[in-house]
Coordinates of C-alpha atoms in Angstrom, one line a residue:
M1 CA 0.5 0.0 0.3
K2 CA 3.1 2.1 1.1
K3 CA 4.6 2.0 -2.8
K4 CA 1.5 2.8 -4.9
G5 CA 0.4 5.8 -2.7
L6 CA 4.7 6.9 -3.4
V7 CA 4.0 6.5 -7.1
F8 CA 0.8 8.3 -7.2
L9 CA 2.8 11.4 -5.8
K10 CA 5.5 11.2 -8.5
P11 CA 3.5 13.0 -11.1
I12 CA 2.2 15.5 -8.8
L13 CA 5.6 16.4 -7.6
I14 CA 7.5 16.5 -11.6
L15 CA 4.3 18.8 -12.3
M16 CA 5.6 21.3 -9.6
L17 CA 8.8 21.2 -10.7
V18 CA 8.1 21.9 -14.0
V19 CA 6.1 24.8 -13.7
S20 CA 8.6 26.4 -11.1
M21 CA 11.3 26.5 -13.5
V22 CA 8.6 28.0 -16.6
L23 CA 7.8 31.0 -14.4
P24 CA 9.8 33.6 -13.7
A25 CA 11.3 34.0 -9.9
G26 CA 10.1 37.7 -9.4
T27 CA 6.6 37.3 -9.8
A28 CA 5.3 36.3 -6.8
M29 CA 6.6 40.0 -5.5
A30 CA 4.6 42.3 -8.3
S31 CA 2.2 43.0 -6.0
E32 CA 4.4 44.5 -3.1
E33 CA 6.1 46.6 -5.5
T34 CA 3.4 48.0 -7.1
D35 CA 2.9 50.0 -3.8
Y36 CA 6.3 51.9 -4.1
E37 CA 7.5 51.6 -8.0
E38 CA 5.6 54.0 -10.4
S39 CA 4.9 51.9 -13.9
Y40 CA 4.8 53.4 -17.0
E41 CA 2.8 52.4 -20.0
E42 CA 3.6 53.5 -23.4
P43 CA 0.4 55.4 -24.1
I44 CA -2.0 53.7 -27.0
E45 CA -2.2 55.1 -30.6
G46 CA -4.8 58.4 -30.7
E47 CA -4.9 59.1 -27.4
T48 CA -3.3 62.3 -25.7
E49 CA -1.2 62.2 -21.8
T50 CA -2.6 63.3 -18.6
E51 CA -2.2 67.3 -18.0
T52 CA -0.4 68.3 -14.4
E53 CA -2.8 69.5 -12.0
D54 CA -2.5 73.8 -12.7
P55 CA -0.5 75.3 -9.8
F56 CA -2.3 78.6 -9.8
P57 CA -5.8 79.0 -8.8
E58 CA -8.3 80.4 -11.9
S59 CA -7.8 83.9 -9.7
Y60 CA -4.3 83.9 -11.1
Y61 CA -5.5 83.9 -14.8
L62 CA -8.3 86.7 -14.5
P63 CA -7.3 89.7 -17.1
I64 CA -5.3 93.0 -15.7
E65 CA -7.4 96.2 -17.4
S66 CA -4.6 98.2 -17.2
N67 CA -2.3 96.5 -19.4
E68 CA -4.7 96.4 -22.0
V69 CA -3.8 100.2 -22.4
E70 CA -1.8 101.3 -24.8
G71 CA 1.9 102.6 -23.8
W72 CA 0.8 101.1 -20.5
P73 CA 3.6 99.3 -18.7
Q74 CA 2.9 96.0 -17.5
G75 CA 1.9 94.6 -14.4
P76 CA 2.6 91.5 -12.5
Q77 CA 0.0 88.5 -12.6
I78 CA -1.1 87.5 -9.3
E79 CA -3.5 85.5 -7.6
A80 CA -5.3 88.1 -5.5
E81 CA -9.0 87.7 -7.3
A82 CA -9.0 91.7 -7.6
A83 CA -6.3 94.4 -6.7
V84 CA -5.4 98.1 -7.5
V85 CA -2.5 100.6 -6.7
M86 CA -3.7 104.0 -6.9
D87 CA -1.8 107.4 -6.9
A88 CA -3.7 109.0 -3.6
D89 CA -2.9 112.9 -4.8
T90 CA -4.5 112.4 -9.0
G91 CA -6.3 109.4 -8.0
A92 CA -4.8 107.5 -10.7
F93 CA -5.2 103.8 -10.7
L94 CA -1.3 102.5 -12.0
Y95 CA -2.5 99.0 -11.8
S96 CA -6.2 97.3 -12.1
K97 CA -7.4 93.9 -12.0
N98 CA -11.0 93.1 -11.7
M99 CA -11.3 96.4 -10.2
D100 CA -15.1 96.9 -9.6
A101 CA -15.5 93.2 -9.1
R102 CA -18.0 93.1 -5.9
E103 CA -15.7 90.9 -2.9
Y104 CA -16.6 90.7 0.9
P105 CA -13.9 93.0 2.4
A106 CA -13.7 91.8 6.2
S107 CA -12.1 93.7 8.4
I108 CA -10.9 96.7 5.9
T109 CA -14.4 97.7 6.3
K110 CA -13.0 99.3 9.7
I111 CA -11.3 101.8 7.5
M112 CA -14.8 103.4 6.5
T113 CA -15.5 102.6 10.7
A114 CA -12.5 105.0 11.3
L115 CA -13.8 107.5 9.3
I116 CA -17.3 108.3 10.1
A117 CA -15.7 107.5 14.1
L118 CA -13.3 110.4 13.1
E119 CA -16.3 112.8 11.7
N120 CA -19.2 112.2 13.6
G121 CA -17.3 111.8 17.1
N122 CA -15.5 113.5 19.8
L123 CA -12.2 112.1 20.5
N124 CA -12.8 112.9 24.2
S125 CA -16.0 111.5 24.2
R126 CA -16.0 108.7 26.0
I127 CA -17.8 104.7 25.1
V128 CA -19.8 102.8 27.4
F129 CA -20.2 98.9 26.3
S130 CA -23.3 97.7 26.4
E131 CA -24.0 94.2 26.1
N132 CA -25.2 94.0 22.6
A133 CA -21.6 95.3 21.2
V134 CA -19.8 93.5 23.6
Y135 CA -21.5 89.8 23.2
N136 CA -22.9 90.3 19.4
L137 CA -20.1 88.8 17.9
E138 CA -19.4 86.0 16.3
E139 CA -18.3 83.5 18.1
G140 CA -13.8 83.2 17.7
S141 CA -13.5 86.7 16.3
S142 CA -11.3 89.2 17.1
H143 CA -12.1 91.5 19.8
T144 CA -10.1 93.1 23.0
G145 CA -11.7 91.8 26.2
I146 CA -13.9 94.7 26.4
Q147 CA -16.9 94.3 29.2
P148 CA -20.7 95.5 29.6
G149 CA -20.1 98.7 31.5
E150 CA -16.6 99.6 30.6
E151 CA -15.8 103.0 29.7
M152 CA -13.2 104.5 27.2
T153 CA -12.4 107.0 25.5
L154 CA -13.1 107.0 21.3
R155 CA -10.0 107.9 20.6
R156 CA -8.3 105.1 22.1
A157 CA -11.5 103.0 20.6
L158 CA -10.2 103.9 17.7
Y159 CA -6.1 102.7 18.3
G160 CA -8.3 98.7 19.2
L161 CA -10.0 99.5 15.9
M162 CA -7.8 99.8 13.7
L163 CA -4.5 97.8 15.2
V164 CA -6.0 94.6 16.8
S165 CA -9.3 94.7 14.6
A166 CA -11.3 94.4 17.6
N167 CA -14.9 93.8 16.6
D168 CA -16.1 94.4 20.3
V169 CA -14.6 98.1 19.7
A170 CA -15.9 98.7 16.2
N171 CA -19.6 97.7 17.9
G172 CA -19.4 99.9 20.2
I173 CA -18.0 102.9 18.1
A174 CA -21.5 102.5 16.5
E175 CA -23.2 102.7 19.3
H176 CA -21.7 106.0 20.3
I177 CA -21.7 107.2 17.2
A178 CA -24.8 106.6 15.6
G179 CA -27.2 104.4 18.6
S180 CA -27.0 101.4 16.6
N181 CA -25.2 99.0 14.0
E182 CA -27.9 99.6 11.5
A183 CA -27.8 103.3 11.9
F184 CA -23.9 103.6 11.7
A185 CA -24.1 101.6 8.5
E186 CA -26.2 103.9 7.0
L187 CA -23.6 106.2 7.6
M188 CA -21.4 104.2 6.2
N189 CA -23.4 103.8 2.6
Q190 CA -24.2 107.5 2.7
K191 CA -20.2 108.0 2.5
A192 CA -19.6 105.6 0.0
A193 CA -21.9 107.3 -1.9
E194 CA -20.6 110.7 -1.5
L195 CA -17.2 109.4 -2.5
G196 CA -18.4 108.1 -5.9
C197 CA -18.4 104.4 -4.7
L198 CA -20.1 102.3 -7.1
N199 CA -19.8 98.4 -5.9
T200 CA -20.2 98.7 -2.2
H201 CA -23.0 98.2 0.5
F202 CA -22.4 98.0 4.1
T203 CA -24.5 96.4 6.6
N204 CA -22.2 96.4 10.3
P205 CA -19.0 97.9 11.2
H206 CA -17.1 95.2 11.8
G207 CA -16.7 93.3 8.2
L208 CA -18.0 90.0 9.6
Q209 CA -19.7 88.1 6.7
N210 CA -23.1 89.1 5.8
E211 CA -24.2 88.3 1.7
E212 CA -25.1 92.1 1.7
H213 CA -21.8 93.1 3.1
Y214 CA -19.5 94.0 -0.1
T215 CA -17.5 96.5 -1.8
S216 CA -14.6 96.5 -4.9
A217 CA -10.9 96.7 -5.2
R218 CA -11.9 100.6 -7.0
D219 CA -14.0 101.9 -3.9
M220 CA -11.8 100.7 -1.3
A221 CA -9.1 102.4 -2.4
L222 CA -11.8 106.0 -2.9
I223 CA -12.2 105.2 1.2
T224 CA -8.6 105.2 1.7
Q225 CA -8.2 108.1 0.1
A226 CA -10.6 109.6 2.0
A227 CA -9.6 108.6 5.2
M228 CA -5.8 109.2 4.9
E229 CA -6.9 112.4 4.5
N230 CA -7.3 112.8 8.0
R231 CA -4.8 113.8 10.3
M232 CA -5.4 111.3 13.1
F233 CA -6.3 108.4 10.7
R234 CA -2.9 108.9 9.7
R235 CA -1.6 108.8 12.9
I236 CA -3.3 105.7 14.5
V237 CA -2.9 103.3 11.2
R238 CA 0.8 104.1 11.2
T239 CA 1.0 103.2 14.9
Y240 CA 3.0 99.7 15.2
S241 CA 1.8 99.4 19.2
Y242 CA -0.2 101.1 21.4
T243 CA -1.0 101.2 25.8
C244 CA -4.2 101.0 26.6
P245 CA -4.2 101.9 30.5
E246 CA -6.5 100.8 33.0
T247 CA -10.1 101.9 32.5
N248 CA -12.8 101.6 35.5
M249 CA -13.5 97.8 34.8
V250 CA -10.3 96.5 33.9
D251 CA -7.0 96.7 36.3
E252 CA -4.5 95.7 34.4
K253 CA -3.0 98.1 30.7
R254 CA -4.0 96.5 27.3
Y255 CA -0.6 96.2 25.2
W256 CA -1.9 96.6 21.5
I257 CA 0.2 95.4 18.2
N258 CA -0.9 96.0 14.3
H259 CA -1.8 93.6 12.8
N260 CA -0.9 95.2 9.3
N261 CA 2.8 93.2 9.3
M262 CA 4.1 95.2 6.3
L263 CA 4.3 98.2 8.6
P264 CA 8.6 99.2 9.3
E265 CA 8.7 97.1 12.4
G266 CA 6.6 94.3 11.3
E267 CA 6.9 90.6 10.0
H268 CA 6.9 91.9 6.1
P269 CA 8.0 95.2 6.1
Y270 CA 8.1 97.4 3.3
E271 CA 9.8 100.7 2.8
G272 CA 7.9 104.1 3.5
C273 CA 4.6 101.3 4.1
I274 CA 2.7 104.5 6.3
G275 CA -1.0 101.6 7.1
V276 CA -3.5 101.1 6.7
K277 CA -5.5 97.7 7.6
N278 CA -5.7 93.5 7.1
G279 CA -8.6 91.7 7.0
F280 CA -9.4 88.3 7.2
T281 CA -13.0 86.0 7.3
S282 CA -13.3 82.0 5.5
D283 CA -15.4 83.3 3.1
A284 CA -13.8 86.6 1.9
L285 CA -10.4 84.9 2.6
N286 CA -7.3 87.6 3.0
T287 CA -7.5 91.0 2.3
L288 CA -4.8 94.0 2.6
V289 CA -5.2 97.6 2.2
V290 CA -1.2 99.1 2.0
A291 CA -0.6 103.0 2.2
A292 CA 3.2 103.8 1.1
R293 CA 5.0 106.6 0.5
R294 CA 8.3 107.5 -1.0
D295 CA 10.0 111.0 -2.7
G296 CA 6.8 112.8 -2.3
R297 CA 4.5 109.7 -3.9
T298 CA 1.5 108.3 -1.8
L299 CA 0.0 105.4 -3.0
I300 CA -3.1 102.9 -2.1
S301 CA -3.1 99.6 -2.4
V302 CA -5.9 97.1 -2.7
I303 CA -5.9 93.2 -2.7
L304 CA -9.5 91.4 -2.2
R305 CA -9.4 87.6 -1.7
V306 CA -6.0 85.5 -1.6
N307 CA -5.7 82.5 -0.4
G308 CA -3.1 83.5 2.4
A309 CA -1.4 86.3 4.3
E310 CA 1.6 85.4 3.1
K311 CA 0.3 85.7 -0.2
A312 CA -1.5 88.5 0.9
Y313 CA 1.8 90.6 1.2
A314 CA 4.3 89.2 -1.0
E315 CA 1.6 90.5 -4.0
T316 CA 0.9 93.7 -2.1
A317 CA 4.6 94.5 -2.4
Q318 CA 4.9 93.3 -5.7
I319 CA 1.9 95.4 -7.1
L320 CA 3.6 98.9 -5.1
D321 CA 6.7 97.9 -6.4
Y322 CA 5.6 98.0 -10.1
A323 CA 3.7 101.4 -9.5
F324 CA 6.7 103.0 -8.1
E325 CA 9.1 102.1 -10.4
N326 CA 7.1 102.7 -13.6
F327 CA 5.2 106.0 -13.1
K328 CA 5.7 109.7 -12.2
N329 CA 3.7 112.3 -11.4
V330 CA 3.6 115.6 -13.8
T331 CA 2.0 119.0 -13.1
M332 CA -0.4 119.8 -16.4
E333 CA -1.8 123.4 -17.0
Y334 CA -5.4 123.9 -17.7
N335 CA -5.8 126.5 -20.4
E336 CA -9.5 126.5 -20.3
A337 CA -9.1 127.5 -16.2
A338 CA -8.4 131.2 -17.5
I339 CA -11.4 131.9 -19.7
T340 CA -13.6 134.8 -19.0
R341 CA -17.3 135.9 -19.3
A342 CA -15.4 138.8 -21.9
D343 CA -14.1 135.5 -23.6
L344 CA -17.7 134.0 -23.6
L345 CA -19.5 137.0 -25.3
G346 CA -16.5 137.9 -27.4
M347 CA -15.8 141.0 -26.0
N348 CA -12.2 142.5 -26.3
T349 CA -10.7 145.8 -24.5
L350 CA -10.0 147.1 -27.7
G351 CA -12.0 150.8 -28.7
E352 CA -14.9 152.2 -27.0
S353 CA -15.7 148.7 -25.5
G354 CA -12.3 148.8 -23.6
V355 CA -14.2 151.2 -21.0
L356 CA -16.5 148.1 -20.2
N357 CA -13.9 145.8 -18.8
Q358 CA -14.4 146.0 -15.6
G359 CA -13.7 143.7 -12.6
D360 CA -17.1 141.3 -13.3
L361 CA -16.1 140.7 -16.8
S362 CA -12.5 140.0 -15.9
A363 CA -13.8 137.4 -13.5
K364 CA -13.1 133.8 -14.5
V365 CA -15.9 131.7 -15.7
L366 CA -14.2 128.0 -14.3
E367 CA -13.0 128.2 -10.5
G368 CA -10.1 125.8 -10.5
E369 CA -6.5 124.9 -10.2
E370 CA -4.8 126.4 -13.5
E371 CA -2.6 123.2 -13.1
V372 CA -3.3 119.4 -12.5
L373 CA -1.4 116.9 -11.1
L374 CA -1.5 113.7 -13.2
T375 CA 0.5 110.2 -13.1
I376 CA 1.5 109.0 -16.2
P377 CA 4.5 106.0 -17.3
N378 CA 8.0 107.1 -16.7
S379 CA 8.4 106.8 -21.0
A380 CA 5.4 108.3 -21.7
D381 CA 5.0 112.3 -22.9
I382 CA 2.8 114.8 -21.5
S383 CA 1.7 115.5 -25.2
E384 CA -0.2 112.5 -25.2
V385 CA -2.3 113.0 -22.3
T386 CA -5.6 114.3 -23.9
G387 CA -8.4 116.4 -20.9
T388 CA -12.2 116.5 -21.1
L389 CA -14.3 118.5 -19.4
G390 CA -17.7 116.8 -18.1
S391 CA -21.1 117.4 -18.0
N392 CA -20.5 117.1 -14.0
L393 CA -18.3 119.7 -14.4
N394 CA -15.1 117.1 -13.6
L395 CA -11.9 117.9 -15.4
E396 CA -10.4 114.2 -17.1
Y397 CA -7.4 113.9 -18.3
S398 CA -6.2 110.4 -20.0
Y399 CA -3.7 108.3 -21.5
H400 CA -5.1 106.6 -24.6
G401 CA -8.1 106.4 -23.1
W402 CA -7.1 105.2 -18.9
R403 CA -7.8 107.7 -17.0
V404 CA -4.7 109.6 -15.1
G405 CA -5.5 112.8 -13.4
G406 CA -8.9 115.0 -12.6
E407 CA -10.6 118.1 -11.3
Q408 CA -13.8 118.5 -10.0
L409 CA -14.1 122.3 -11.6
V410 CA -17.2 125.1 -10.1
V411 CA -19.3 127.6 -12.4
S412 CA -18.9 131.0 -10.5
S413 CA -22.0 133.1 -10.8
M414 CA -23.2 134.6 -14.0
D415 CA -24.5 137.7 -12.8
Y416 CA -23.0 140.7 -13.3
T417 CA -24.0 144.3 -14.5
V418 CA -22.6 146.2 -17.8
P419 CA -21.7 149.7 -16.1
T420 CA -21.4 153.0 -18.0
P421 CA -18.2 154.9 -18.5
G422 CA -18.8 157.3 -15.8
E423 CA -20.0 154.6 -13.2
S424 CA -16.5 152.8 -14.3
E425 CA -14.4 155.6 -14.0
I426 CA -16.3 155.6 -10.3
A427 CA -15.4 152.1 -9.8
R428 CA -11.8 152.0 -10.6
L429 CA -11.1 155.5 -7.7
E430 CA -13.5 153.4 -5.3
S431 CA -10.7 150.2 -5.9
I432 CA -8.0 152.7 -5.3
Q433 CA -10.0 153.6 -2.1
V434 CA -10.3 149.9 -0.9
E435 CA -6.3 149.1 -1.8
N436 CA -6.2 151.9 0.4
K437 CA -8.1 151.5 3.5
T438 CA -7.0 152.4 7.1
G439 CA -7.9 151.2 10.1
I440 CA -9.2 147.8 11.0
E441 CA -10.6 147.4 7.6
G442 CA -7.5 148.2 6.4
I443 CA -5.0 145.7 8.8
I444 CA -7.8 143.1 8.1
Q445 CA -6.9 143.6 4.5
N446 CA -3.5 143.8 4.6
V447 CA -3.7 140.5 6.5
S448 CA -5.4 139.2 4.3
N449 CA -2.9 139.7 1.1
T450 CA -0.1 139.0 3.3
A451 CA -1.2 135.0 3.7
A452 CA -2.2 135.0 0.1
K453 CA 1.6 135.1 -0.3
V454 CA 2.7 132.7 2.8
P455 CA 4.7 130.1 1.1
E456 CA 3.2 127.1 0.4
Y457 CA 6.0 124.9 2.2
L458 CA 5.1 127.4 5.7
T459 CA 1.3 126.5 5.1
E460 CA 2.2 122.8 4.9
E461 CA 4.1 122.5 8.2
V462 CA 1.9 124.8 10.2
P463 CA -1.2 122.3 10.8
Q464 CA 2.2 119.7 11.8
W465 CA 2.9 121.5 14.4
L466 CA -0.8 122.2 15.6
G467 CA -1.3 118.7 15.3
A468 CA 1.5 117.8 18.0
V469 CA 0.0 120.2 19.9
E470 CA -3.6 119.1 19.5
N471 CA -1.9 115.6 20.1
A472 CA -0.6 116.2 23.0
W473 CA -3.9 117.7 24.8
Y474 CA -5.7 114.6 24.0
D475 CA -3.3 112.5 25.5
L476 CA -3.2 115.1 29.0
M477 CA -7.1 114.8 28.5
D478 CA -6.8 110.8 28.6
F479 CA -4.6 110.9 31.5
I480 CA -6.7 112.9 33.4
Y481 CA -10.1 111.1 32.3
D482 CA -8.4 107.8 33.4
N483 CA -6.1 108.9 36.6
D484 CA -8.4 111.5 38.1
I485 CA -7.1 110.9 41.4
M486 CA -3.6 110.8 40.7
A487 CA -4.1 113.6 38.5
A488 CA -5.6 115.6 41.7
V489 CA -2.9 114.8 43.3
V490 CA -0.2 115.8 41.3
C491 CA -2.0 119.2 40.9
F492 CA -2.0 119.5 45.0
I493 CA 2.0 118.5 44.5
L494 CA 2.4 121.1 41.9
I495 CA 0.3 124.2 44.0
L496 CA 2.4 123.5 47.1
L497 CA 5.9 123.6 44.5
L498 CA 4.6 127.0 43.7
L499 CA 3.4 128.2 46.7
P500 CA 6.4 129.0 47.9
F501 CA 7.2 131.4 44.6
L502 CA 3.2 132.7 44.8
C503 CA 4.2 134.3 48.3
V504 CA 6.9 135.7 46.7
A505 CA 5.4 136.9 43.9
F506 CA 2.7 138.7 45.8
V507 CA 5.4 140.7 48.3
R508 CA 6.9 142.0 45.6
N509 CA 4.6 143.4 43.5
R510 CA 3.0 145.1 47.3
K511 CA 6.3 146.4 47.2
S512 CA 6.3 147.5 44.0
Q513 CA 2.7 148.8 44.0
K514 CA 3.6 151.0 47.1
I515 CA 6.8 152.3 44.7
R516 CA 4.6 152.7 42.2
K517 CA 2.4 155.1 43.9
Q518 CA 5.4 157.1 45.8
R519 CA 6.6 158.0 42.5
K520 CA 2.9 158.6 41.4
R521 CA 2.5 161.4 43.9
E522 CA 6.0 162.6 43.8
R523 CA 5.0 163.3 40.0
E524 CA 1.6 164.8 40.3
E525 CA 3.4 167.3 43.1
R526 CA 6.1 168.0 40.3
I527 CA 3.1 168.6 38.2
K528 CA 1.3 170.9 40.4
R529 CA 4.3 172.7 41.3
E530 CA 4.8 173.2 37.5
E531 CA 1.4 174.3 36.8
D532 CA 2.2 177.0 40.3
I533 CA 5.3 178.7 38.8
D534 CA 3.6 179.0 34.9
R535 CA 1.2 180.8 36.7
K536 CA 3.3 183.6 38.5
S537 CA 4.9 186.2 37.6
V538 CA 8.7 187.0 37.2
T539 CA 8.5 189.7 39.6
Q540 CA 6.9 186.9 42.1
I541 CA 8.7 184.0 41.7
E542 CA 11.9 186.4 42.3
L543 CA 9.9 187.5 45.8
E544 CA 9.5 184.0 46.7
L545 CA 12.9 182.8 45.7
R546 CA 14.2 185.5 48.1
E547 CA 12.1 184.5 51.0
E548 CA 13.3 180.7 50.4
L549 CA 17.1 182.2 50.3
A550 CA 16.2 184.2 53.5
K551 CA 14.8 181.7 55.5
I552 CA 17.2 178.6 54.7
S553 CA 20.1 181.6 55.7
R554 CA 18.1 182.3 59.2
E555 CA 17.8 177.8 59.3
Q556 CA 22.1 178.2 58.4
A557 CA 22.6 180.4 61.0
A558 CA 20.0 179.1 63.8
N559 CA 21.6 176.0 63.6
K560 CA 25.3 177.5 63.8
Q561 CA 24.3 178.7 66.7
Q562 CA 22.7 176.1 68.4
E563 CA 26.1 174.1 67.7
T564 CA 28.2 177.1 69.2
E565 CA 26.0 176.8 72.7
Q566 CA 26.3 172.7 72.7
K567 CA 29.9 173.0 72.6
E568 CA 30.2 175.8 75.4
T569 CA 27.7 173.4 77.4
E570 CA 29.9 170.8 76.5
Q571 CA 33.1 172.8 77.7

């Protein structure tokens, strides 16, 4: 039985041996190796290879409107869905990508919030934060830990608003200025319309997500341009760190660091950066507004909807560098500004009609600057710029159809009277009299004429000095409000220190008064004697002098006799 069993197994063993010799040795490991090695197959004829994934989002390929302008320097391609760079002095947009698209602004909304607060509020007024202002926020949104009932000056609240993007502070400011967020949003929308914003609508003061809360890159630049004209706003947004002292409900100081890292002290410093604000929500993604000043030029950049704060800073630097390096500011004379009423009427100053050429007819029809500031490419010639006057009296200058500057003109009154020659001569004489006024009217006229001739650089420096004084006054008032007991103690100590000086001054004043009174009496007596002498004749004066001399002689004799008797007595 055993042999039969072994004979039966022989064919099976031989078959297994043959199979193992025919198949390759590595076939059993193929399934493990496919996890680590990428297999490659030759493409079948008629089929195309699979394309690799594009590293850039679709927004990267959105058209840049400014690049389509003839002769305009080509701007960089960026991932932001919308972006602009505007020259703050001319209003010209140097870089424009999807500039009118409606986007969610996130916390750059607070630029408008600060502007409304500065225009409608008192910086020294005190905000009392309500429960609604403190708690009516999304979970996890930025705040400063304000408590219901806590008080803070509007000036300090604005630092919290713009530096750390505090939403509780934004609510408090809105309620303080307008009574509610809704009423404050109406003020924001009114201001946006006044500034010429076409694609902007606000529903809250902080920028938290709302489908009806949107703006565009163009509109945000206009809002920032208006805000940067406010000196206090400029001071706040360029501040990197601020210390908010103790309040009525918080016994420790708050230290606020500006979230805009493009300031010189930030993690992504940009040369010349002077503000303004960044923002983020999951719907808006990253937004960023930056103002920078170099070589006398101030530019404002706006970045909307880009994925990542680092990307927002990098792309802002790209478009600002592009604008600073490729454009220049020039001035252009506006000839139409010299048109007078006489020019419109076709009247000249020759012949008999020359007597009618008075001040009314010589007045300009359009009131505005005779020179307009424009921003054009470095390689452009000013002769390529054309100007047009719109129906709403907007003077617009363009370079190959792209706006590079402009000005709002005003029509002067066309009411005037045509004088007769006699009246004209009288008017001329009256004008001479006006020019030679004396007294108070003349002083006022001379001061006005002198002020008109003050150099521009002096008038530009004065507000800076006044601003420094004003800021120092605000600091003092804030200190007194927040430290009333300490301020009272300091004042008391100062009074004690000044008391000895006051006493000395009082004593010296009393002495000086006595001396002045004595001198006054002597002066009155001298005047009286002089008057008496003037009333007397020469003979009377001689008699009085003789009597006075005789009196003096008798007194001398009496004194001499008294001295003689005294000597005799002593002997």
